[in-house]
Short mmCIF file of C-alpha atoms in Angstrom, two decimals:
data_model
loop_
_atom_site.label_atom_id
_atom_site.label_comp_id
_atom_site.label_asym_id
_atom_site.label_seq_id
_atom_site.Cartn_x
_atom_site.Cartn_y
_atom_site.Cartn_z
CA UNK X 171 239.47 83.53 9.62
CA UNK X 172 242.33 83.59 11.95
CA UNK X 173 243.74 80.07 13.48
CA UNK X 174 240.79 78.18 11.80
CA UNK X 175 240.43 75.19 10.09
CA UNK X 176 236.96 75.52 8.55
CA UNK X 177 236.49 72.48 7.16
CA UNK X 178 237.15 70.76 9.84
CA UNK X 179 234.70 72.74 11.56
CA UNK X 180 231.85 71.66 9.06
CA UNK X 181 232.74 67.97 9.21
CA UNK X 182 232.53 67.95 12.78
CA UNK X 183 229.03 70.01 13.03
CA UNK X 184 227.45 67.96 10.25
CA UNK X 185 228.65 64.74 12.25
CA UNK X 186 226.76 66.00 15.38
CA UNK X 187 223.41 66.23 13.19
CA UNK X 188 224.32 63.16 11.36
CA UNK X 189 223.78 61.30 14.48
CA UNK X 190 220.32 62.49 14.75
CA UNK X 191 219.02 59.62 13.56
CA UNK X 192 220.90 57.01 15.65
CA UNK X 193 219.71 58.72 18.47
CA UNK X 194 216.10 59.25 17.48
CA UNK X 195 216.14 55.03 17.69
CA UNK X 196 217.65 54.62 20.89
CA UNK X 197 215.50 57.03 22.47
CA UNK X 198 212.49 55.38 20.76
CA UNK X 199 213.75 51.97 21.94
CA UNK X 200 213.56 53.26 25.68
CA UNK X 201 210.53 54.56 25.70
CA UNK X 202 208.95 51.62 23.94
CA UNK X 203 210.23 49.93 26.69
CA UNK X 204 209.06 51.99 29.86
CA UNK X 205 211.44 54.96 30.60
CA UNK X 206 210.46 56.80 32.97
CA UNK X 207 212.32 59.99 32.91
CA UNK X 208 215.77 60.82 31.51
CA UNK X 209 218.92 62.18 33.48
CA UNK X 210 221.56 64.53 31.76
CA UNK X 211 224.42 64.06 34.30
CA UNK X 212 227.87 65.64 33.35
CA UNK X 213 230.74 67.11 34.73
CA UNK X 214 232.50 71.02 34.50
CA UNK X 215 231.55 72.20 31.22
CA UNK X 216 229.98 69.24 29.24
CA UNK X 217 227.48 69.48 31.93
CA UNK X 218 226.50 72.71 31.68
CA UNK X 219 226.25 72.29 27.75
CA UNK X 220 223.26 69.88 28.28
CA UNK X 221 221.46 72.33 29.90
CA UNK X 222 219.45 74.43 27.38
CA UNK X 223 218.09 70.36 26.41
CA UNK X 224 217.00 70.23 29.61
CA UNK X 225 215.32 73.85 29.31
CA UNK X 226 213.50 72.77 26.38
CA UNK X 227 211.92 69.25 27.87
CA UNK X 228 211.34 70.81 31.54
CA UNK X 229 208.84 73.80 29.77
CA UNK X 230 207.67 71.48 26.77
CA UNK X 231 207.11 68.17 27.79
CA UNK X 232 205.72 66.03 30.97
CA UNK X 233 207.95 63.42 30.85
CA UNK X 234 210.44 63.93 33.76
CA UNK X 235 213.78 65.26 33.41
CA UNK X 236 216.57 65.32 35.99
CA UNK X 237 220.08 67.04 36.06
CA UNK X 238 222.50 66.66 39.09
CA UNK X 239 226.40 67.32 40.04
CA UNK X 240 228.36 64.09 38.30
CA UNK X 241 230.57 64.26 42.03
CA UNK X 242 227.43 64.60 44.34
CA UNK X 243 225.42 61.66 42.16
CA UNK X 244 228.16 59.56 43.05
CA UNK X 245 227.92 60.04 46.54
CA UNK X 246 224.56 60.82 47.07
CA UNK X 247 222.48 58.56 44.07
CA UNK X 248 219.07 59.43 43.57
CA UNK X 249 215.51 57.91 44.57
CA UNK X 250 214.44 58.70 40.66
CA UNK X 251 217.74 56.92 38.91
CA UNK X 252 216.19 53.24 38.27
CA UNK X 253 216.54 50.49 35.99
CA UNK X 254 213.29 52.44 34.15
CA UNK X 255 215.98 55.56 33.79
CA UNK X 256 217.72 56.90 30.61
CA UNK X 257 221.08 58.52 31.54
CA UNK X 258 222.72 60.99 28.96
CA UNK X 259 226.67 61.41 29.86
CA UNK X 260 228.38 63.67 27.54
CA UNK X 261 232.48 63.89 27.79
CA UNK X 262 234.48 65.14 25.18
CA UNK X 263 237.69 63.38 26.17
CA UNK X 264 235.52 60.56 27.51
CA UNK X 265 237.83 59.78 30.27
CA UNK X 266 236.82 62.48 32.71
CA UNK X 267 237.24 61.25 36.32
CA UNK X 268 234.04 61.85 37.64
CA UNK X 269 232.05 60.96 34.60
CA UNK X 270 233.82 57.82 34.86
CA UNK X 271 232.90 56.88 38.67
CA UNK X 272 229.30 57.97 37.30
CA UNK X 273 229.03 55.52 34.83
CA UNK X 274 229.95 52.90 37.35
CA UNK X 275 227.38 54.10 39.65
CA UNK X 276 224.76 54.39 36.92
CA UNK X 277 225.53 51.11 35.73
CA UNK X 278 224.49 49.61 39.21
CA UNK X 279 221.10 50.66 38.86
CA UNK X 280 220.35 48.99 35.44
CA UNK X 281 219.48 52.44 33.78
CA UNK X 282 220.05 52.85 30.12
CA UNK X 283 223.38 54.85 29.37
CA UNK X 284 223.67 57.12 26.06
CA UNK X 285 227.39 58.48 26.24
CA UNK X 286 228.13 61.55 24.17
CA UNK X 287 231.78 61.20 23.54
CA UNK X 288 234.89 62.94 21.05
CA UNK X 289 236.74 59.52 21.44
CA UNK X 290 235.55 56.31 21.34
CA UNK X 291 238.56 54.00 22.34
CA UNK X 292 238.02 55.73 26.45
CA UNK X 293 236.18 54.44 28.98
CA UNK X 294 232.76 56.67 28.33
CA UNK X 295 233.32 55.89 24.81
CA UNK X 296 233.08 51.86 25.32
CA UNK X 297 231.15 51.97 28.54
CA UNK X 298 228.00 53.24 27.67
CA UNK X 299 225.01 51.02 26.70
CA UNK X 300 224.75 53.10 23.51
CA UNK X 301 227.89 55.10 22.49
CA UNK X 302 227.44 58.44 20.23
CA UNK X 303 230.80 59.40 18.85
CA UNK X 304 231.60 62.55 17.38
CA UNK X 305 234.99 63.46 17.04
CA UNK X 306 235.72 67.37 18.63
CA UNK X 307 238.02 69.42 19.99
CA UNK X 308 238.01 71.98 22.56
CA UNK X 309 236.98 74.54 20.03
CA UNK X 310 234.17 72.79 18.20
CA UNK X 311 232.94 70.69 21.34
CA UNK X 312 230.38 73.29 22.03
CA UNK X 313 228.34 73.25 19.20
CA UNK X 314 228.70 69.80 18.69
CA UNK X 315 227.32 68.91 22.20
CA UNK X 316 224.38 71.75 22.08
CA UNK X 317 223.24 69.96 18.60
CA UNK X 318 223.82 66.05 20.22
CA UNK X 319 221.38 66.88 23.32
CA UNK X 320 218.80 69.13 21.36
CA UNK X 321 218.16 66.21 18.59
CA UNK X 322 217.44 63.89 22.26
CA UNK X 323 214.87 66.48 23.43
CA UNK X 324 213.31 66.75 20.29
CA UNK X 325 213.36 62.76 20.02
CA UNK X 326 211.65 62.65 23.13
CA UNK X 327 208.98 65.26 22.50
CA UNK X 328 208.51 63.76 18.91
CA UNK X 329 208.00 60.09 20.67
CA UNK X 330 205.87 61.53 23.04
CA UNK X 331 203.49 63.60 21.02
CA UNK X 332 204.52 66.44 22.51
CA UNK X 333 205.71 68.23 19.08
CA UNK X 334 203.91 68.22 15.87
CA UNK X 335 206.71 69.76 13.53
CA UNK X 336 210.10 67.80 14.86
CA UNK X 337 210.63 66.73 10.56
CA UNK X 338 210.58 69.96 10.16
CA UNK X 339 212.76 71.36 12.51
CA UNK X 340 215.47 69.04 12.18
CA UNK X 341 215.39 69.55 8.53
CA UNK X 342 216.38 73.16 9.71
CA UNK X 343 219.01 71.78 11.71
CA UNK X 344 220.78 70.17 9.06
CA UNK X 345 221.43 73.50 7.27
CA UNK X 346 223.17 74.84 10.42
CA UNK X 347 226.69 73.54 9.88
CA UNK X 348 227.12 75.78 7.24
CA UNK X 349 225.17 78.70 8.36
CA UNK X 350 227.01 78.69 11.97
CA UNK X 351 230.67 78.85 9.50
CA UNK X 352 228.69 81.96 7.14
CA UNK X 353 228.32 83.37 10.95
CA UNK X 354 231.80 83.07 12.04
CA UNK X 355 233.33 84.60 8.39
CA UNK X 356 230.39 87.13 8.68
CA UNK X 357 232.06 88.11 12.61
CA UNK X 358 235.52 87.72 11.71
CA UNK X 359 236.11 91.40 11.61
CA UNK X 360 234.43 92.33 14.79
CA UNK X 361 235.97 89.53 16.86
CA UNK X 362 238.98 91.14 17.88
CA UNK X 363 237.03 94.16 19.13
CA UNK X 364 235.16 92.20 21.55
CA UNK X 365 238.65 90.49 22.14
CA UNK X 366 240.12 94.00 23.65
CA UNK X 367 236.75 94.28 25.33
CA UNK X 368 237.41 91.04 27.54
CA UNK X 369 241.46 91.66 27.67
CA UNK X 370 241.00 95.28 29.15
CA UNK X 371 239.45 94.15 32.15
CA UNK X 372 240.44 91.51 34.86
CA UNK X 373 237.07 91.26 36.23
CA UNK X 374 234.02 91.06 34.17
CA UNK X 375 229.93 90.26 35.11
CA UNK X 376 228.59 87.71 32.39
CA UNK X 377 225.10 87.59 32.17
CA UNK X 378 221.95 86.52 30.35
CA UNK X 379 218.80 84.59 30.15
CA UNK X 380 216.74 81.55 28.61
CA UNK X 381 218.57 79.10 27.41
CA UNK X 382 221.73 81.14 26.45
CA UNK X 383 222.15 81.57 30.25
CA UNK X 384 224.18 78.40 30.12
CA UNK X 385 226.60 79.95 27.52
CA UNK X 386 227.06 82.60 29.49
CA UNK X 387 228.19 80.61 32.46
CA UNK X 388 230.42 78.15 30.10
CA UNK X 389 232.21 81.12 28.53
CA UNK X 390 232.85 82.78 31.56
CA UNK X 391 233.67 79.57 34.14
CA UNK X 392 235.43 77.46 31.00
CA UNK X 393 237.08 79.91 28.82
CA UNK X 394 237.71 82.88 30.69
CA UNK X 395 238.61 81.75 34.00
CA UNK X 396 239.78 78.30 32.86
CA UNK X 397 241.36 79.09 29.38
CA UNK X 398 241.97 82.64 30.35
CA UNK X 399 242.92 83.18 34.02
CA UNK X 400 240.14 86.07 33.92
CA UNK X 401 237.92 86.39 36.60
CA UNK X 402 234.26 86.44 36.30
CA UNK X 403 231.16 86.66 37.80
CA UNK X 404 228.75 84.64 35.79
CA UNK X 405 224.99 85.39 37.16
CA UNK X 406 221.52 84.69 35.31
CA UNK X 407 219.91 88.00 34.16
CA UNK X 408 217.04 87.11 36.60
CA UNK X 409 219.61 86.83 40.02
CA UNK X 410 221.35 89.88 38.29
CA UNK X 411 219.06 92.21 40.26
CA UNK X 412 218.86 90.19 43.51
CA UNK X 413 222.44 90.93 44.50
CA UNK X 414 224.91 91.42 41.72
CA UNK X 415 223.26 95.18 40.54
CA UNK X 416 225.42 96.19 43.77
CA UNK X 417 228.81 95.95 41.79
CA UNK X 418 227.89 97.73 38.81
CA UNK X 419 229.13 101.13 38.82
CA UNK X 420 231.78 102.99 36.65
CA UNK X 421 234.69 100.67 35.04
CA UNK X 422 233.09 97.50 35.76
CA UNK X 423 232.36 95.59 32.87
CA UNK X 424 229.14 93.65 32.31
CA UNK X 425 228.96 91.62 29.43
CA UNK X 426 225.54 90.58 28.27
CA UNK X 427 224.35 87.84 26.15
CA UNK X 428 220.92 87.76 24.16
CA UNK X 429 219.18 85.03 22.94
CA UNK X 430 216.26 84.70 20.72
CA UNK X 431 213.60 82.23 23.33
CA UNK X 432 210.59 83.72 25.21
CA UNK X 433 212.84 84.73 27.82
CA UNK X 434 214.87 87.54 26.01
CA UNK X 435 212.73 90.23 27.89
CA UNK X 436 214.59 89.06 31.14
CA UNK X 437 217.92 90.44 29.20
CA UNK X 438 216.26 93.61 27.75
CA UNK X 439 216.08 94.51 31.52
CA UNK X 440 219.65 94.12 31.98
CA UNK X 441 220.37 95.89 29.49
CA UNK X 442 217.97 99.18 30.23
CA UNK X 443 219.70 99.18 33.44
CA UNK X 444 223.67 98.72 33.12
CA UNK X 445 223.92 101.68 30.79
CA UNK X 446 223.19 104.23 33.48
CA UNK X 447 225.38 103.11 36.15
CA UNK X 448 228.60 101.41 34.20
CA UNK X 449 230.34 102.93 31.21
CA UNK X 450 231.34 98.91 30.09
CA UNK X 451 228.25 97.31 28.83
CA UNK X 452 228.91 94.83 26.03
CA UNK X 453 226.12 92.69 24.47
CA UNK X 454 226.25 89.98 22.02
CA UNK X 455 223.16 89.15 20.26
CA UNK X 456 222.01 86.62 18.36
CA UNK X 457 219.48 88.40 16.56
CA UNK X 458 222.36 90.79 14.40
CA UNK X 459 222.89 87.54 12.81
CA UNK X 460 221.40 86.31 9.60
CA UNK X 461 220.38 82.62 9.33
CA UNK X 462 218.64 82.01 6.08
CA UNK X 463 216.09 79.32 5.79
CA UNK X 464 215.74 79.03 9.61
CA UNK X 465 212.34 79.64 11.71
CA UNK X 466 211.89 82.30 14.34
CA UNK X 467 211.04 79.20 16.26
CA UNK X 468 214.18 76.92 15.50
CA UNK X 469 216.53 80.61 15.86
CA UNK X 470 215.08 80.62 19.52
CA UNK X 471 216.39 76.87 19.58
CA UNK X 472 219.47 77.51 18.67
CA UNK X 473 220.42 80.61 19.86
CA UNK X 474 222.96 79.29 22.67
CA UNK X 475 224.52 77.34 19.60
CA UNK X 476 224.95 81.07 17.53
CA UNK X 477 226.47 82.49 20.23
CA UNK X 478 228.96 79.67 20.89
CA UNK X 479 230.36 79.67 17.48
CA UNK X 480 230.51 83.62 17.89
CA UNK X 481 232.90 83.27 20.85
CA UNK X 482 234.92 80.92 19.44
CA UNK X 483 235.73 83.33 17.03
CA UNK X 484 236.18 85.95 20.18
CA UNK X 485 238.62 83.53 22.01
CA UNK X 486 240.50 83.04 19.21
CA UNK X 487 241.62 86.71 19.25
CA UNK X 488 241.63 86.79 22.67
CA UNK X 489 244.68 84.06 22.82
CA UNK X 490 246.49 85.90 20.99
CA UNK X 491 246.18 89.66 22.49
CA UNK X 492 246.82 88.13 25.22
CA UNK X 493 249.69 85.76 24.64
CA UNK X 494 247.72 83.34 26.38
CA UNK X 495 247.04 80.45 24.34
CA UNK X 496 243.71 78.65 25.00
CA UNK X 497 245.65 75.14 25.86
CA UNK X 498 247.66 76.65 28.97
CA UNK X 499 247.17 75.66 32.58
CA UNK X 500 248.30 75.88 35.54
CA UNK X 501 246.51 72.73 37.53
CA UNK X 502 243.84 71.52 35.44
CA UNK X 503 244.97 67.95 34.24
CA UNK X 504 248.33 68.51 35.79
CA UNK X 505 248.56 68.39 39.27
CA UNK X 506 247.04 66.24 41.61
CA UNK X 507 243.33 67.07 42.97
#
């Protein structure tokens, strides 16, 4: 595969799954001590990658779950953030400015802080009450963060008796690193074609629904905009029909991500509408990929992970086609802001 280290990928994703028992032990201890809610708080892409776990808890658990923008919460605080809160702060670098400031703010409340980082000797790697370190880099961090946050959500459901097959789900997740590698291999021959579509326009409407909507938002903002300087309009498939549809006409690129959770019909609605008005609808559907041994329920849970792993292959070809390395920046961490 183009510019890809298979063994590094397996180490990182297997490492994410291996953190599961430790995460479960910490969550269990926090709940036993009377934790009353959980906050998923991060900055930029890392925060977006927590959203599928937030959705899962909002829809399956009565345990209160909150999310906010780190920079705003530092300024405003929250009436729900107390010493009885669990706070999850993800940061690949462990040095994200807004998240480091947030850590100090959260510490003042006495909340229990779990940090998810890629590097230990960093402010967030050292500063959390419970720091979970799984080395990753930009091209492998999505799957890692998705897996870790999913394991946290499943742990809450299990300890609260709101799920009866958690152990089976986790066993299936343990198979995922190797299966994701096979997904990458199976898509490699098609990845350049999708990359050419992305390279062929300077503007894309990127949409999805359910737990793959965060991946649509993430890929538009953090990859196409930040790493490739391609203008995008990420919009939820529900909101697509409340404004954005008026921009759809011949020649306008619409990129639709489809997952396998219960919100898939919202994506179907976009897929049924767009071809009548644009000749540039492109669909990436997780249902097209084989995941032997993974149940329909778990396929729905891991749809954003599957999308992320396929999109990494597309991005690898995109940077070559455009002669624009994914690491090239004009402003991000290069100038003061």
